[in-house]
Coordinates of C-alpha atoms and ligand atoms in Angstrom, one line a residue:
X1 CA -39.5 -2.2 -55.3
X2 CA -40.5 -0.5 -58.2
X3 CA -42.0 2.4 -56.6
X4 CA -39.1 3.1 -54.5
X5 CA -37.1 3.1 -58.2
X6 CA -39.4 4.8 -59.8
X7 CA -39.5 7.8 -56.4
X8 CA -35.6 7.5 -56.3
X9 CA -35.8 8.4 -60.2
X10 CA -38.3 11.1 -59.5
X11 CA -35.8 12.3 -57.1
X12 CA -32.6 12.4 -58.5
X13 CA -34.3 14.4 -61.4
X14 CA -35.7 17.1 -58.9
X15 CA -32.2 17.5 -57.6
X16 CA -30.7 17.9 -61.0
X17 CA -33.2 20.3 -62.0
X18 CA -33.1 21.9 -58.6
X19 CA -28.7 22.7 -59.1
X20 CA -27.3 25.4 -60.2
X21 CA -24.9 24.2 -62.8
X22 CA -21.6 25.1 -60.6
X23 CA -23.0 22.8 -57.7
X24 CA -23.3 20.0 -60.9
X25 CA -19.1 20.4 -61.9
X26 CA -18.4 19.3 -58.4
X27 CA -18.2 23.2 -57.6
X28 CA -18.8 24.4 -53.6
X29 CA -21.8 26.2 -53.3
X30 CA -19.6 29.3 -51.8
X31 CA -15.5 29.8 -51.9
X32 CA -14.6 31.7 -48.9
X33 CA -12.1 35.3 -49.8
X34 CA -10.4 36.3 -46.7
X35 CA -9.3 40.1 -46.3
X36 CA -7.7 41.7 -43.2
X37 CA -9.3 45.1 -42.3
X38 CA -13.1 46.1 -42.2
X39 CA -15.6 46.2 -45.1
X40 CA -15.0 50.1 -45.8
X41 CA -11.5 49.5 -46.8
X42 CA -10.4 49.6 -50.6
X43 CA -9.1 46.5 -50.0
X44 CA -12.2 44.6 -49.3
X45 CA -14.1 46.8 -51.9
X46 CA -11.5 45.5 -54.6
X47 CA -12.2 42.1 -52.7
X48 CA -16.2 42.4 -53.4
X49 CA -15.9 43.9 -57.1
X50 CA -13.6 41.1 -57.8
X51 CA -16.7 38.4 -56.4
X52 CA -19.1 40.2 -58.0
X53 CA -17.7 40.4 -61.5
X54 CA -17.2 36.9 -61.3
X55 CA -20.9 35.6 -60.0
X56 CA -21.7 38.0 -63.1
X57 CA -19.6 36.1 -65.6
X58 CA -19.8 33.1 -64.0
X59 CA -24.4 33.3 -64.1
X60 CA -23.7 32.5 -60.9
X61 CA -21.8 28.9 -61.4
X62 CA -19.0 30.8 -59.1
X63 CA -20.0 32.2 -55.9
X64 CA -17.1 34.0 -53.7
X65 CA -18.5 35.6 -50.6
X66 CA -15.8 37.9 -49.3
X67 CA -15.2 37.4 -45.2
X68 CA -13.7 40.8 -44.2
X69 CA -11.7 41.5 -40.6
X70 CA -9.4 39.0 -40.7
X71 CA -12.5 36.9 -39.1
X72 CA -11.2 33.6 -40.8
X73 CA -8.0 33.8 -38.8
X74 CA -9.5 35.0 -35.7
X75 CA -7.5 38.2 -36.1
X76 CA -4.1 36.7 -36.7
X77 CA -3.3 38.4 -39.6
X78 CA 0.2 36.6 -40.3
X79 CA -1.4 33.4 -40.0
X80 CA -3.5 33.6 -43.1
X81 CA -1.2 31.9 -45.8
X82 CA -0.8 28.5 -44.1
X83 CA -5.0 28.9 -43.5
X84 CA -5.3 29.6 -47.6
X85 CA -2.5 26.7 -47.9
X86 CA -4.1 24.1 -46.1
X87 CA -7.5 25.0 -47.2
X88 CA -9.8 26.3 -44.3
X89 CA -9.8 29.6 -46.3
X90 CA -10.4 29.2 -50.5
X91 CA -9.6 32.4 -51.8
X92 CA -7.1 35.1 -50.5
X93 CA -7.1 38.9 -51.3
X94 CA -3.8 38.9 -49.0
X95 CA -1.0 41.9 -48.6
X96 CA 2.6 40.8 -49.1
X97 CA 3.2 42.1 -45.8
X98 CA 1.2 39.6 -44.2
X99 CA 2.5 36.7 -46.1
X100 CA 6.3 38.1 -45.6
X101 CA 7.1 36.1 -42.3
X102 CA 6.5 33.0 -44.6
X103 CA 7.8 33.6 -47.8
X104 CA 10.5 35.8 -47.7
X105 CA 10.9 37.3 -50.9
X106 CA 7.6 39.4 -50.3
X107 CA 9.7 41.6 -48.2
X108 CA 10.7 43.4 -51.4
X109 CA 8.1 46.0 -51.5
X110 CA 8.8 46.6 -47.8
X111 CA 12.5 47.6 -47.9
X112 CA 12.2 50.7 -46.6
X113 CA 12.2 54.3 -48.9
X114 CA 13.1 51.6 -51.9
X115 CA 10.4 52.8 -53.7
X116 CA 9.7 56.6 -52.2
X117 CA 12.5 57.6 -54.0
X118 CA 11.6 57.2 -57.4
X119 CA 10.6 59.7 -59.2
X120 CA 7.3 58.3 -60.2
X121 CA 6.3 55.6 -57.5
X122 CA 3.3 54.3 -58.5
X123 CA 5.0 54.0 -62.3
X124 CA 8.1 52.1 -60.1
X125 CA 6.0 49.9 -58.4
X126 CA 3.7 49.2 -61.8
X127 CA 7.3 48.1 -63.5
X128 CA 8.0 45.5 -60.8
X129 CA 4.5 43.6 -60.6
X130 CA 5.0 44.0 -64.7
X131 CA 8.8 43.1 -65.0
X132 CA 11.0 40.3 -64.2
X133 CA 10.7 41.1 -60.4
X134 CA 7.0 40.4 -60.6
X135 CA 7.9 37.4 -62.2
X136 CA 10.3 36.3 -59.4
X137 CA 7.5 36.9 -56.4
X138 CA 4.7 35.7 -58.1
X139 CA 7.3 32.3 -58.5
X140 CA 8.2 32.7 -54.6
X141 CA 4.6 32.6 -53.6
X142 CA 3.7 29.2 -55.6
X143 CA 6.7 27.5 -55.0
X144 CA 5.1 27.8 -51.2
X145 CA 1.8 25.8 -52.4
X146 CA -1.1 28.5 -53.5
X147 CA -2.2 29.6 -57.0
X148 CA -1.3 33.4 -57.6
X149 CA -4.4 34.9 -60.1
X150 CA -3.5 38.5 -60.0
X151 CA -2.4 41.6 -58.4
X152 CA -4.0 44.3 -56.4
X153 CA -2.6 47.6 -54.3
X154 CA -3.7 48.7 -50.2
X155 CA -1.3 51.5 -51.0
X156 CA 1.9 53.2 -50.0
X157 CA 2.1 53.5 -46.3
X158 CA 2.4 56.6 -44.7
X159 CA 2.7 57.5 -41.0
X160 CA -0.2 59.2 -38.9
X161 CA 0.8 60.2 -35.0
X162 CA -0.5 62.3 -32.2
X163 CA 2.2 64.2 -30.8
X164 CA 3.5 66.3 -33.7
X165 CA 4.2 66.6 -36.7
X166 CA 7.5 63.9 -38.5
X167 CA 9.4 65.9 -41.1
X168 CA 12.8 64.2 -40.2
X169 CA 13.8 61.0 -38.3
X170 CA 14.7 63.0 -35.5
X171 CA 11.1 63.8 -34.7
X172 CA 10.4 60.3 -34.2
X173 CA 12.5 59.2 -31.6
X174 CA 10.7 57.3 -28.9
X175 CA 7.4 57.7 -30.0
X176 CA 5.4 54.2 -29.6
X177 CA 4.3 53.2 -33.1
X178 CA 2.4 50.4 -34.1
X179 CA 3.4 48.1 -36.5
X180 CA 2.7 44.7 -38.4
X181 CA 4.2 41.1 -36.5
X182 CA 6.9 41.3 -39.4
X183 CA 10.4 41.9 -38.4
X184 CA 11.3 44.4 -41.2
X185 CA 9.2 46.8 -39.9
X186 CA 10.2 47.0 -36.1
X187 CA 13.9 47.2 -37.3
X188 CA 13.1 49.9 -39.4
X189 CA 11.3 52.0 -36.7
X190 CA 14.1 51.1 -34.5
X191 CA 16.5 52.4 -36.9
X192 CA 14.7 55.6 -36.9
X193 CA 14.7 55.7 -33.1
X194 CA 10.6 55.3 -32.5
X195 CA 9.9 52.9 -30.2
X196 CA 7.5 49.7 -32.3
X197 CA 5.3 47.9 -30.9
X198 CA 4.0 44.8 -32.6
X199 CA -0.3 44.8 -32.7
X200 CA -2.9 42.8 -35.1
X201 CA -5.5 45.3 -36.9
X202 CA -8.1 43.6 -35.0
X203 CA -6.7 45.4 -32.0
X204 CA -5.4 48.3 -33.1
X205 CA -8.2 50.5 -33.4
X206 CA -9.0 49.7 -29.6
X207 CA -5.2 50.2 -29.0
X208 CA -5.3 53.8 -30.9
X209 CA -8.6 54.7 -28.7
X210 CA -7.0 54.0 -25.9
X211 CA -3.6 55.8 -27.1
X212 CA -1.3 52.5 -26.3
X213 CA 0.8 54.1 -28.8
X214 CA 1.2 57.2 -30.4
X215 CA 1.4 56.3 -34.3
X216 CA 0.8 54.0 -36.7
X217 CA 1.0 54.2 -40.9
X218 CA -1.5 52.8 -42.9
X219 CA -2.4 53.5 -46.9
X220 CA -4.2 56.9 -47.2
X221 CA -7.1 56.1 -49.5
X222 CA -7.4 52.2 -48.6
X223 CA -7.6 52.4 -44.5
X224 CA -6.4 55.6 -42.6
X225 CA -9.8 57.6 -44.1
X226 CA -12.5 55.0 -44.2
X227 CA -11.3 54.1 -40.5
X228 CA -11.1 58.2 -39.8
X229 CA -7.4 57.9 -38.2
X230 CA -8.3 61.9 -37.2
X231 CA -10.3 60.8 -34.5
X232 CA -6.8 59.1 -33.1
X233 CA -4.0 61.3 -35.3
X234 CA -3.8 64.8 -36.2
X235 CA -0.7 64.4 -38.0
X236 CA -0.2 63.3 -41.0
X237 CA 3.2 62.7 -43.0
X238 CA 3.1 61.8 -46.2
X239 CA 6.8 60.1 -46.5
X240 CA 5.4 57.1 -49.3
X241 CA 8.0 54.7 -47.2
X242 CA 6.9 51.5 -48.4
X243 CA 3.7 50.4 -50.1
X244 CA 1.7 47.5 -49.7
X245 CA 0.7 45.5 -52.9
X246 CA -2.0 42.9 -52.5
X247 CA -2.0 39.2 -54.1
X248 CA -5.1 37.0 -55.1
X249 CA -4.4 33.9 -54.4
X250 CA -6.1 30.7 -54.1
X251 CA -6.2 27.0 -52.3
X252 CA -3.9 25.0 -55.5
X253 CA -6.8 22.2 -55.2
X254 CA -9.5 24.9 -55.1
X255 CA -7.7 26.6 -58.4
X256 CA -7.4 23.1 -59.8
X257 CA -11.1 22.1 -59.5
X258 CA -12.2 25.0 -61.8
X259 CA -12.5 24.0 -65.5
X260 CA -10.0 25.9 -67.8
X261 CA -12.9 28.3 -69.0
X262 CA -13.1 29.5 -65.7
X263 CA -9.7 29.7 -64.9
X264 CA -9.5 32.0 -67.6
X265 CA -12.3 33.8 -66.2
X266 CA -11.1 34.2 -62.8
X267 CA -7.9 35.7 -64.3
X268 CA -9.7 38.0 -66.3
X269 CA -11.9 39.1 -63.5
X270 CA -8.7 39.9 -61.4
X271 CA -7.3 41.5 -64.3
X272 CA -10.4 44.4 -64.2
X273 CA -10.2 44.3 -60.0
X274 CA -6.3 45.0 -59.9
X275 CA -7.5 48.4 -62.3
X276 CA -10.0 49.2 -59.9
X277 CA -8.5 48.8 -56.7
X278 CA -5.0 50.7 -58.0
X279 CA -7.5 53.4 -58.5
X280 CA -8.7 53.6 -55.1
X281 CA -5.1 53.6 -53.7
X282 CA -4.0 56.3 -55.6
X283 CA -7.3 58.5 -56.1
X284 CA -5.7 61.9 -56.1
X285 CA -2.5 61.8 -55.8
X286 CA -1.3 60.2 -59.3
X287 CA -2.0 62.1 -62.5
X288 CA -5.7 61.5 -62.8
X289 CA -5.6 58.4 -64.3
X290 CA -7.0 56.7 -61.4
X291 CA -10.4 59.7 -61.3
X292 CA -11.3 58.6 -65.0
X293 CA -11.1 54.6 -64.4
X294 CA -13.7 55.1 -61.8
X295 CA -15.6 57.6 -63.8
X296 CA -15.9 55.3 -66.4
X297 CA -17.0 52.3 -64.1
X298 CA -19.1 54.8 -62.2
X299 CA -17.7 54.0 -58.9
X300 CA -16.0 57.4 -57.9
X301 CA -16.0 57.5 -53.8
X302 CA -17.3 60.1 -51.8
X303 CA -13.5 61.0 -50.9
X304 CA -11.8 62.4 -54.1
X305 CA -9.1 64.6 -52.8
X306 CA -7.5 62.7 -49.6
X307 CA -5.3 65.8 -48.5
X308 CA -8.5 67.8 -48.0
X309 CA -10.1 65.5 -47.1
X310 CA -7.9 65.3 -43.9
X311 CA -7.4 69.1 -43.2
X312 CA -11.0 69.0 -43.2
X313 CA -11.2 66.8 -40.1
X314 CA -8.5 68.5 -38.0
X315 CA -5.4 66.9 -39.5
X316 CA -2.2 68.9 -40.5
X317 CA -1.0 67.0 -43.3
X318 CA 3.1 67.3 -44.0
X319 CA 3.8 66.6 -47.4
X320 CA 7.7 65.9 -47.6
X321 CA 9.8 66.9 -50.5
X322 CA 12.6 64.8 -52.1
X323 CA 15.2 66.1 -50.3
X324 CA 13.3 65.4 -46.9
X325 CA 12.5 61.5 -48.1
X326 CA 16.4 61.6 -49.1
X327 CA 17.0 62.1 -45.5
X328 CA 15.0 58.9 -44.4
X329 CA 16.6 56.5 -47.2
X330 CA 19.8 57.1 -46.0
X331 CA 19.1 56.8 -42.3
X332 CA 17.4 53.1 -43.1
X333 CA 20.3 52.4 -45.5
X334 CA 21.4 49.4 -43.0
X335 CA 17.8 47.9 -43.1
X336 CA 18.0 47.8 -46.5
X337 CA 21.2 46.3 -46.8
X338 CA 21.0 43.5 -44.5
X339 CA 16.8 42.9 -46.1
X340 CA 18.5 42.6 -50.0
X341 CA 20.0 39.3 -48.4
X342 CA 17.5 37.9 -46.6
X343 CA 15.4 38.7 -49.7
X344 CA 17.6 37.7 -52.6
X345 CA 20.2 40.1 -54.2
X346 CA 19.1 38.5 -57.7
X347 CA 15.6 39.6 -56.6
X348 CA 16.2 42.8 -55.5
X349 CA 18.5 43.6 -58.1
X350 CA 16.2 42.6 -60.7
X351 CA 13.8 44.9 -59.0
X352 CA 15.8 48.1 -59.4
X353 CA 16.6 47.4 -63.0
X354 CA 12.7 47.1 -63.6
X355 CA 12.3 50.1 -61.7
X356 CA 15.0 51.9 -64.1
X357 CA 13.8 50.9 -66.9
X358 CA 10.6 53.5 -66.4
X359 CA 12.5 56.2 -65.0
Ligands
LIG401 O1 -2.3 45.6 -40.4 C1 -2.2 46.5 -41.2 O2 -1.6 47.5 -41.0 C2 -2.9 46.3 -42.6 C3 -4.4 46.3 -42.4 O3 -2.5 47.3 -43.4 C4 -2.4 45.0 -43.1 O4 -3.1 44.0 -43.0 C5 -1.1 44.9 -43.7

């Protein structure tokens, strides 16, 4: 009897020694961080600075390894909340477009040309993850169960096609575009006489191969060059119609079994990835800002200037002025209208007046 004792002692000291202190809190040995597209994106880079910083912090008590293309929803990208919800995914670096057939009030940032015709949009779109709009989505999204930790950016969306180039809605009647399963979006190409058709990412690079449709807009810096959408599109139109901002979220009983310290360094942690990954997005076209952030971290990609980037491979790049983004605001002015409701006047209205308040 006392040998077994004794071996059992011998034992449980081995494993003690053997732990790495997280595994001793009661911590998992991994957390699972879902992302949608592939590992080139911005998004899942802002995904893997945000783990790494925190094993880093952490001396590795916290270990997030990041599961890009949508592979913990088996490609169902609008399935992902209830998954982070109800546990089978820990950790969520998830775009409010995805999240929007759940939780309405996400489809803010989606009202189409809302933000496109400010005159400084990533400034606009700043004021409302800063202001009492911020406030009011970040509230929507943990009323619904998961622990909001910080903000991050895939981008504004613009629109790459095949068969010519878009300066004005009237170039895009009947062409087949693809689009996200969230309603917003297939009323607004309907509105602008395309032709939507409804596709996961996980098939649409097979569905652009074999031209099933003859569009599709995605963030510049964050997906269409990393996936090189000029092997599929040679236009490009740079129209900034909605933009796409990204929330890190987390399981509520995950978040809760982190001590307070490391709360507080998971928030910080997102803090720094939100930077980073807003510098992707907007590498060359902002003022410069986003260059010397990633200067200083010394993580500059090889693509600096996207619009050359894109002639360089083929692509004739349209570039629409004010006036021509004018034109496409007020032909989605109904989508807009009937959105604000289904949104939340006090919401959307609390939007704008963030949005003025930097103008
Ligand atoms: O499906 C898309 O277009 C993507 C990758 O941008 C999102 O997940 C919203």
């Amino acid at each position: 009897m006392k040998k077994i004792v004794a071996s059992c002692i011998v034992f449980l000291c081995c494993l003690l020694l053997a732990s790495p202190q997280g595994a001793l809190a009661g911590y998992k040995a991994e957390y699972r961080l879902s992302v949608v597209p592939g590992p080139s994106s911005g998004w899942a880079q802002t995904a893997e600075f945000f783990a790494s910083l925190v094993k880093e912090r952490s001396k590795g008590r916290i270990n997030i390894k990041v599961y890009p293309s949508a592979q913990l929803m088996a490609g169902k990208q609008t399935s992902e909340f209830l998954l982070l919800r109800n546990g089978s995914i820990d950790f969520s670096l998830a775009s409010t477009i995805n999240w929007s057939p759940q939780i309405k009030e996400l489809n803010l940032t989606a009202l189409p040309f809302f933000l496109a015709v400010e005159p400084d949009r990533y400034k606009a779109m700043d004021a409302i993850m800063a202001g009492k709009s911020g406030k009011m989505i970040i509230e929507s999204v943990e009323a619904k169960g998961v622990k909001f930790i910080g903000w991050a950016e895939n981008g504004f969306r613009e629109l790459t096609t095949s068969k010519g180039p878009i300066m004005s809605p009237n170039d895009l009647k009947g062409l087949k575009i693809r689009v996200v399963g969230s309603p917003i979006f297939i009323e607004t190409f309907r509105e602008l006489g395309a032709n939507p058709v409804n596709m996961n990412w996980s098939e649409a690079t097979t569905g652009f191969q074999q031209g099933l449709v003859d569009g599709q807009e995605n963030p510049t810096n964050g997906i269409n060059i990393p996936l090189k959408i000029w092997d599929f599109h040679k236009f490009h139109c740079d129209w900034h119609y909605l933009i796409d901002p990204l929330l890190l979220c987390a399981n509520s009983k995950v978040w809760d079994g982190f001590s307070p310290e490391d709360q507080k360094l998971l928030t910080a942690c997102a803090l720094e990835a939100e930077k980073f990954g807003k510098a992707l997005s907007r590498l060359g076209m902002d003022n410069g800002e986003s260059l010397r952030l990633l200067q200083q971290l010394d993580k500059v990609p090889a693509v600096r200037d996207p619009y050359a980037c894109m002639q360089e491979h083929g692509m004739k790049v349209s570039r629409l002025s004010a006036d021509n983004i004018r034109v496409f605001y007020n032909a989605t002015a109904p989508v807009r209208e009937k959105w604000a409701k289904t949104i939340g006047e006090e919401l959307v209205k609390a939007a704008q007046e963030d949005m003025a308040a930097v103008r």
